[in-house]
Short mmCIF file of C-alpha atoms in Angstrom, two decimals:
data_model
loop_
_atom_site.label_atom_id
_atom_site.label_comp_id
_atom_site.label_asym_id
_atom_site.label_seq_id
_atom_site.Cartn_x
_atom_site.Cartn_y
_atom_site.Cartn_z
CA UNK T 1 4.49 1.71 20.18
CA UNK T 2 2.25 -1.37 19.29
CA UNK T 3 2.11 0.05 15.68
CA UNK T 4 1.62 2.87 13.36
CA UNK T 5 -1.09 5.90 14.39
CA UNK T 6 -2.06 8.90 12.22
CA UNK T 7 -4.37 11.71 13.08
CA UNK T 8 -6.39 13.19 12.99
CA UNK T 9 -8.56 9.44 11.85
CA UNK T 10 -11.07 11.61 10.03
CA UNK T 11 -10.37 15.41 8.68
CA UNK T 12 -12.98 17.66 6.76
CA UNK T 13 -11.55 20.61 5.47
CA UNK T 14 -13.28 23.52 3.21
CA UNK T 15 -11.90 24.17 -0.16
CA UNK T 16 -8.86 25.86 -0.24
CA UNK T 17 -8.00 25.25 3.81
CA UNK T 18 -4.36 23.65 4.71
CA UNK T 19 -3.92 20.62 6.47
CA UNK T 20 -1.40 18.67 8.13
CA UNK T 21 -1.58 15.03 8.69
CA UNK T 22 0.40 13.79 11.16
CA UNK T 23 1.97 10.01 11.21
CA UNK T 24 3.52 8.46 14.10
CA UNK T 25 5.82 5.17 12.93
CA UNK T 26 6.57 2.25 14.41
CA UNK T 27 9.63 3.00 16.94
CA UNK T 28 13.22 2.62 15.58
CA UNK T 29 11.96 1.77 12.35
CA UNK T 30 13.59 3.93 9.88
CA UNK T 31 11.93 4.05 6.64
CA UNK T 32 8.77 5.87 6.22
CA UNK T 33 6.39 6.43 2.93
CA UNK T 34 3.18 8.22 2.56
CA UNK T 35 0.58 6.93 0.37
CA UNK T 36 -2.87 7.86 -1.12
CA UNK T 37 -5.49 5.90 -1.66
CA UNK T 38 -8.78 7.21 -3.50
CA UNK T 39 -11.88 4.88 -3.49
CA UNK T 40 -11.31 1.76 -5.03
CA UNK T 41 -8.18 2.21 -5.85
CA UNK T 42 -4.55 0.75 -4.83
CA UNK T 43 -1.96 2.84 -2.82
CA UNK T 44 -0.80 5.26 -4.83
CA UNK T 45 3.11 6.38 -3.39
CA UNK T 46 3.69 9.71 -2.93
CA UNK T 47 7.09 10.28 -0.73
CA UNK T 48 9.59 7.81 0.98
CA UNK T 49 12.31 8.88 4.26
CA UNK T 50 14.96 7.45 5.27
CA UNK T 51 15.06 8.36 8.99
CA UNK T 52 14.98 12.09 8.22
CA UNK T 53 16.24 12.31 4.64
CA UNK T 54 13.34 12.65 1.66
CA UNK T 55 15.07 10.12 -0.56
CA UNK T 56 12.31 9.91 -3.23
CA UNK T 57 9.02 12.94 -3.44
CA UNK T 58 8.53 11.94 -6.82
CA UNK T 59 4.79 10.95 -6.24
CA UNK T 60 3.53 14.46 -4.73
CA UNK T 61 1.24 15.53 -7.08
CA UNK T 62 1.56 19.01 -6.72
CA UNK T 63 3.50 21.69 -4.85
CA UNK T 64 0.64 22.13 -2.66
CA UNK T 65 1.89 18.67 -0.81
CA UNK T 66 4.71 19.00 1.19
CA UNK T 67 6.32 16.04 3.26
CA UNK T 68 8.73 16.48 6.06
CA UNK T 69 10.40 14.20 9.15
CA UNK T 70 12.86 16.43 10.62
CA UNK T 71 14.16 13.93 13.38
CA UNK T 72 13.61 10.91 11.88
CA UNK T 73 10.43 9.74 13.58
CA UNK T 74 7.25 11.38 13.29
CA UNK T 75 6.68 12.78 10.25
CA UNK T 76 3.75 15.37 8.69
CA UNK T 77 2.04 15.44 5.43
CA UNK T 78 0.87 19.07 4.70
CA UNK T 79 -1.66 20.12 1.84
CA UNK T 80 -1.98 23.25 1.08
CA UNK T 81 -5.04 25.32 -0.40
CA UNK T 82 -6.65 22.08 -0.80
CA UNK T 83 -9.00 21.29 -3.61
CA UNK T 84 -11.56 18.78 -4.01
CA UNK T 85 -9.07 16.59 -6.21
CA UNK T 86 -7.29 15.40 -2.66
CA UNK T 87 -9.85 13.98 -0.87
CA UNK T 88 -8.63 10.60 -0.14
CA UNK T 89 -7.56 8.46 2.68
CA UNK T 90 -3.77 8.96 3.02
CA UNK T 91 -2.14 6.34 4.15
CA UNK T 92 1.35 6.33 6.52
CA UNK T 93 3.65 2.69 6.63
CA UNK T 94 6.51 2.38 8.12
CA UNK T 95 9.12 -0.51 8.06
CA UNK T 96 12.88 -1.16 8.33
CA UNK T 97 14.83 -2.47 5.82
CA UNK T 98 17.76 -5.25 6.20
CA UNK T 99 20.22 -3.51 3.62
CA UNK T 100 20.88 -0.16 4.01
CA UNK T 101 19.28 1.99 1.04
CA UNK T 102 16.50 -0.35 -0.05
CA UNK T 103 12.97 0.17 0.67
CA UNK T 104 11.86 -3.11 0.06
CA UNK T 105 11.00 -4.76 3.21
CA UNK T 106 7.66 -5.27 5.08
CA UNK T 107 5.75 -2.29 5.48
CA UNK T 108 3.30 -1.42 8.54
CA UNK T 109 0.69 0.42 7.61
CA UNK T 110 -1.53 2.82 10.00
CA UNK T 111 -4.87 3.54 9.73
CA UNK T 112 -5.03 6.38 7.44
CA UNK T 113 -6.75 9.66 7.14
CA UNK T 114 -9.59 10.38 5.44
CA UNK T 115 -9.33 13.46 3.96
CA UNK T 116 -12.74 15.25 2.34
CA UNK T 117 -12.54 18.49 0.62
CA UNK T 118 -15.56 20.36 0.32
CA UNK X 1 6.09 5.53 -14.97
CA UNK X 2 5.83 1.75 -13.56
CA UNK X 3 2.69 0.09 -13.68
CA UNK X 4 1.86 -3.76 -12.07
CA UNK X 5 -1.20 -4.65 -13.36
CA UNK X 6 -3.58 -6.81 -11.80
CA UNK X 7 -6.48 -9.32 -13.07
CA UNK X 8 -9.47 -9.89 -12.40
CA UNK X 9 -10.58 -6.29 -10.71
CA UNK X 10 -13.70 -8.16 -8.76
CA UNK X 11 -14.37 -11.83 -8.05
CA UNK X 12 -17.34 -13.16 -6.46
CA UNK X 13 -16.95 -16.80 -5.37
CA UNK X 14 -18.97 -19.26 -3.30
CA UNK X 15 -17.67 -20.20 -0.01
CA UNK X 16 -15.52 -23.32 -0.21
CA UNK X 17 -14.51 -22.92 -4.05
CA UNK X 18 -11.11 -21.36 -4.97
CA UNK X 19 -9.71 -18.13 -6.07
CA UNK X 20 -6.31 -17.13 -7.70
CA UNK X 21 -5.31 -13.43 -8.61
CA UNK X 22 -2.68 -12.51 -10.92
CA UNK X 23 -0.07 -9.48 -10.89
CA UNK X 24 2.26 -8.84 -13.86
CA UNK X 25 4.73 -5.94 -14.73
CA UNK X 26 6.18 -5.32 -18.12
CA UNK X 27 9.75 -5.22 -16.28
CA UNK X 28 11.68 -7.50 -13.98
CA UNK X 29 11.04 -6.80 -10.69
CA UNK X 30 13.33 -7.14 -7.57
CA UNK X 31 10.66 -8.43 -5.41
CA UNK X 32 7.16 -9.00 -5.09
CA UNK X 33 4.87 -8.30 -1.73
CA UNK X 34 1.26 -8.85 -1.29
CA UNK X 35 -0.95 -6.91 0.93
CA UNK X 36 -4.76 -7.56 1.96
CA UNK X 37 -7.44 -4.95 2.94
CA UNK X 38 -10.51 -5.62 4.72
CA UNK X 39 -13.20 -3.39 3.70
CA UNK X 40 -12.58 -0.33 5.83
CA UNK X 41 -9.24 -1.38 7.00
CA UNK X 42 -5.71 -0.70 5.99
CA UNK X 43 -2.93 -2.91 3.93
CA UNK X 44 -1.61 -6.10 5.88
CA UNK X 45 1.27 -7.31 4.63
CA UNK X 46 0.89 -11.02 3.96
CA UNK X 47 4.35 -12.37 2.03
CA UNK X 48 7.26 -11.05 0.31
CA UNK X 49 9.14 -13.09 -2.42
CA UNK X 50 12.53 -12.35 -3.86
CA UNK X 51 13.48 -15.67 -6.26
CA UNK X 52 12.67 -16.21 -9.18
CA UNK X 53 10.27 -19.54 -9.50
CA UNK X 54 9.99 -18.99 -5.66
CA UNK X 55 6.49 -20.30 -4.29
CA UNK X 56 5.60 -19.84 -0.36
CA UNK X 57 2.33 -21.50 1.67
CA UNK X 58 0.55 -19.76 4.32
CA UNK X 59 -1.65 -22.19 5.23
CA UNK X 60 -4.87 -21.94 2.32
CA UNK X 61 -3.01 -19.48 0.69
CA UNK X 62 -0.24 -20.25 -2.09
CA UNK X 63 2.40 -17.79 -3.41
CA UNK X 64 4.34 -17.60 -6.77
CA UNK X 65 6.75 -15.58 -7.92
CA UNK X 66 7.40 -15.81 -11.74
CA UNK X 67 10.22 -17.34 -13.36
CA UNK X 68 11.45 -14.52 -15.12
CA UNK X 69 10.07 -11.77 -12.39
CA UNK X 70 7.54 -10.37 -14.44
CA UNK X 71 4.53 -11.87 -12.47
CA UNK X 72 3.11 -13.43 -9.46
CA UNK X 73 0.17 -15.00 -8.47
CA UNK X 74 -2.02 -15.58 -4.82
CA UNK X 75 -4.07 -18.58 -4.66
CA UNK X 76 -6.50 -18.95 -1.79
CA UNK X 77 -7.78 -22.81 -1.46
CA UNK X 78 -11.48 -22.88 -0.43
CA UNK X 79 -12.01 -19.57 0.19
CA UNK X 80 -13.88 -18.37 4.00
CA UNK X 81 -15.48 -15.50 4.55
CA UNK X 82 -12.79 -14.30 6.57
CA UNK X 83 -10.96 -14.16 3.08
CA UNK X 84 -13.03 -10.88 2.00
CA UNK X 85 -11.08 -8.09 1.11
CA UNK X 86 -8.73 -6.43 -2.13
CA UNK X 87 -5.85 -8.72 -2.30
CA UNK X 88 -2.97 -6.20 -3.46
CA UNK X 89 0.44 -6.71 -4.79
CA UNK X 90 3.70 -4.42 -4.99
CA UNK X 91 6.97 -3.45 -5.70
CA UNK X 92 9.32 -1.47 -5.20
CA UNK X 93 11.12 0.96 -8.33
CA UNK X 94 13.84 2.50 -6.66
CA UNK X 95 12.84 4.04 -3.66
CA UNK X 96 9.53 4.08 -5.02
CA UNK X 97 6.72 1.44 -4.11
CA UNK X 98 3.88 0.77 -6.58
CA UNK X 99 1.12 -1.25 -5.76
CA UNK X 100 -1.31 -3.05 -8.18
CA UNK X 101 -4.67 -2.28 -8.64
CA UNK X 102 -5.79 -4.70 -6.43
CA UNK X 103 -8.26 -7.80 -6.97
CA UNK X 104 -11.91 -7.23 -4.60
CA UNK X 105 -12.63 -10.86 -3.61
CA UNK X 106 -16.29 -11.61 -2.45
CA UNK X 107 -17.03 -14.73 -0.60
CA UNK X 108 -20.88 -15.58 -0.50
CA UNK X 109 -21.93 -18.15 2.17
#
């Protein structure tokens, strides 16, 4: 694809609701990381893959957020029983590293999801 | 955990003057990237340096990388209005990425 999507764009969701947040990377490129951003803030990490392996969760705040990428592409953020806390735009990048292991390399980032918890 | 701090949080400059941002971490870092967001938008990546002392040029816009690692700076010669945005730089711990707070640039014309 020309780059990286997400969806839904825009998601309102009722306290205490699940969502899932879907992220669609850039094809072949095998690291992925999840991010969220609250207003005015910086990208805050929250989970990185390596094609399908979760190498590194350690920024999920809770374990109401729940990552997964079971063939190594696409991957889904879930929240669940949301609270207000969460809303945020979350924010999917994708890029592929030149050594194997390292995370370091340019990252393409999608358009994010903004998430509102009501 | 890691922290890469970033100063100053807002600048408002006229069009044509300069600006400069500054990122610093309290440990060596492996690498530094810079990212820009247009209001509304997402990150762009923008450069990525790796040596220590390194400096790169895109075109107004002047990289450094510390000499010991601990901090980098962006320096945009006579800023545009194109230039609006939160300039943000990054790292990576690990497998874990941590970007800086990010510096909100405002260019009045």
């Amino acid at each position: 694809g020309a780059g990286v999507s997400q969806s839904p764009r825009y998601k309102v969701a009722k306290r205490g609701q699940d969502v899932a947040l879907r992220c669609d990377p850039i094809s072949g490129h095998v690291s992925l990381f999840w991010y969220q951003q609250a207003l005015g803030q910086g990208p805050e990490f929250l989970t990185y893959f390596q094609n399908e392996a979760q190498l590194d969760k350690s920024g999920l705040p809770s374990d109401r957020f729940f990552a997964e990428r079971p063939e190594g592409s696409v991957s889904t953020l879930k929240i669940q029983r949301t609270q207000q806390e969460d809303s945020a735009v979350y924010l999917c990048a994708s890029s592929s590293p030149g050594l194997a292991g390292r995370s370091s390399d340019t990252q393409y980032f999608g358009p994010g999801t903004r998430l509102t918890v009501l | 955990g890691q922290q890469v701090m970033q100063i100053p949080q807002y600048q408002h400059v006229q069009e044509g003057e300069d600006f400069t941002t500054y990122c610093n971490s309290s440990t060596t870092l492996s690498n530094i990237q810079w990212y820009k967001q247009r209001p509304g938008g997402h990150p762009v990546f923008l450069i990525q340096l790796v040596k220590s002392g390194e400096v790169k040029k895109q075109k107004r816009l002047t990289f450094q990388f510390g000499e010991a690692k601990k901090n980098s700076s962006l320096h945009i010669t006579a800023t545009q209005t194109t230039d609006v945005g939160t300039y943000f730089c990054a790292s990576n711990y690990g497998q874990n990425f941590v970007f800086g707070p990010g510096t909100r640039l405002s260019v009045l014309p």
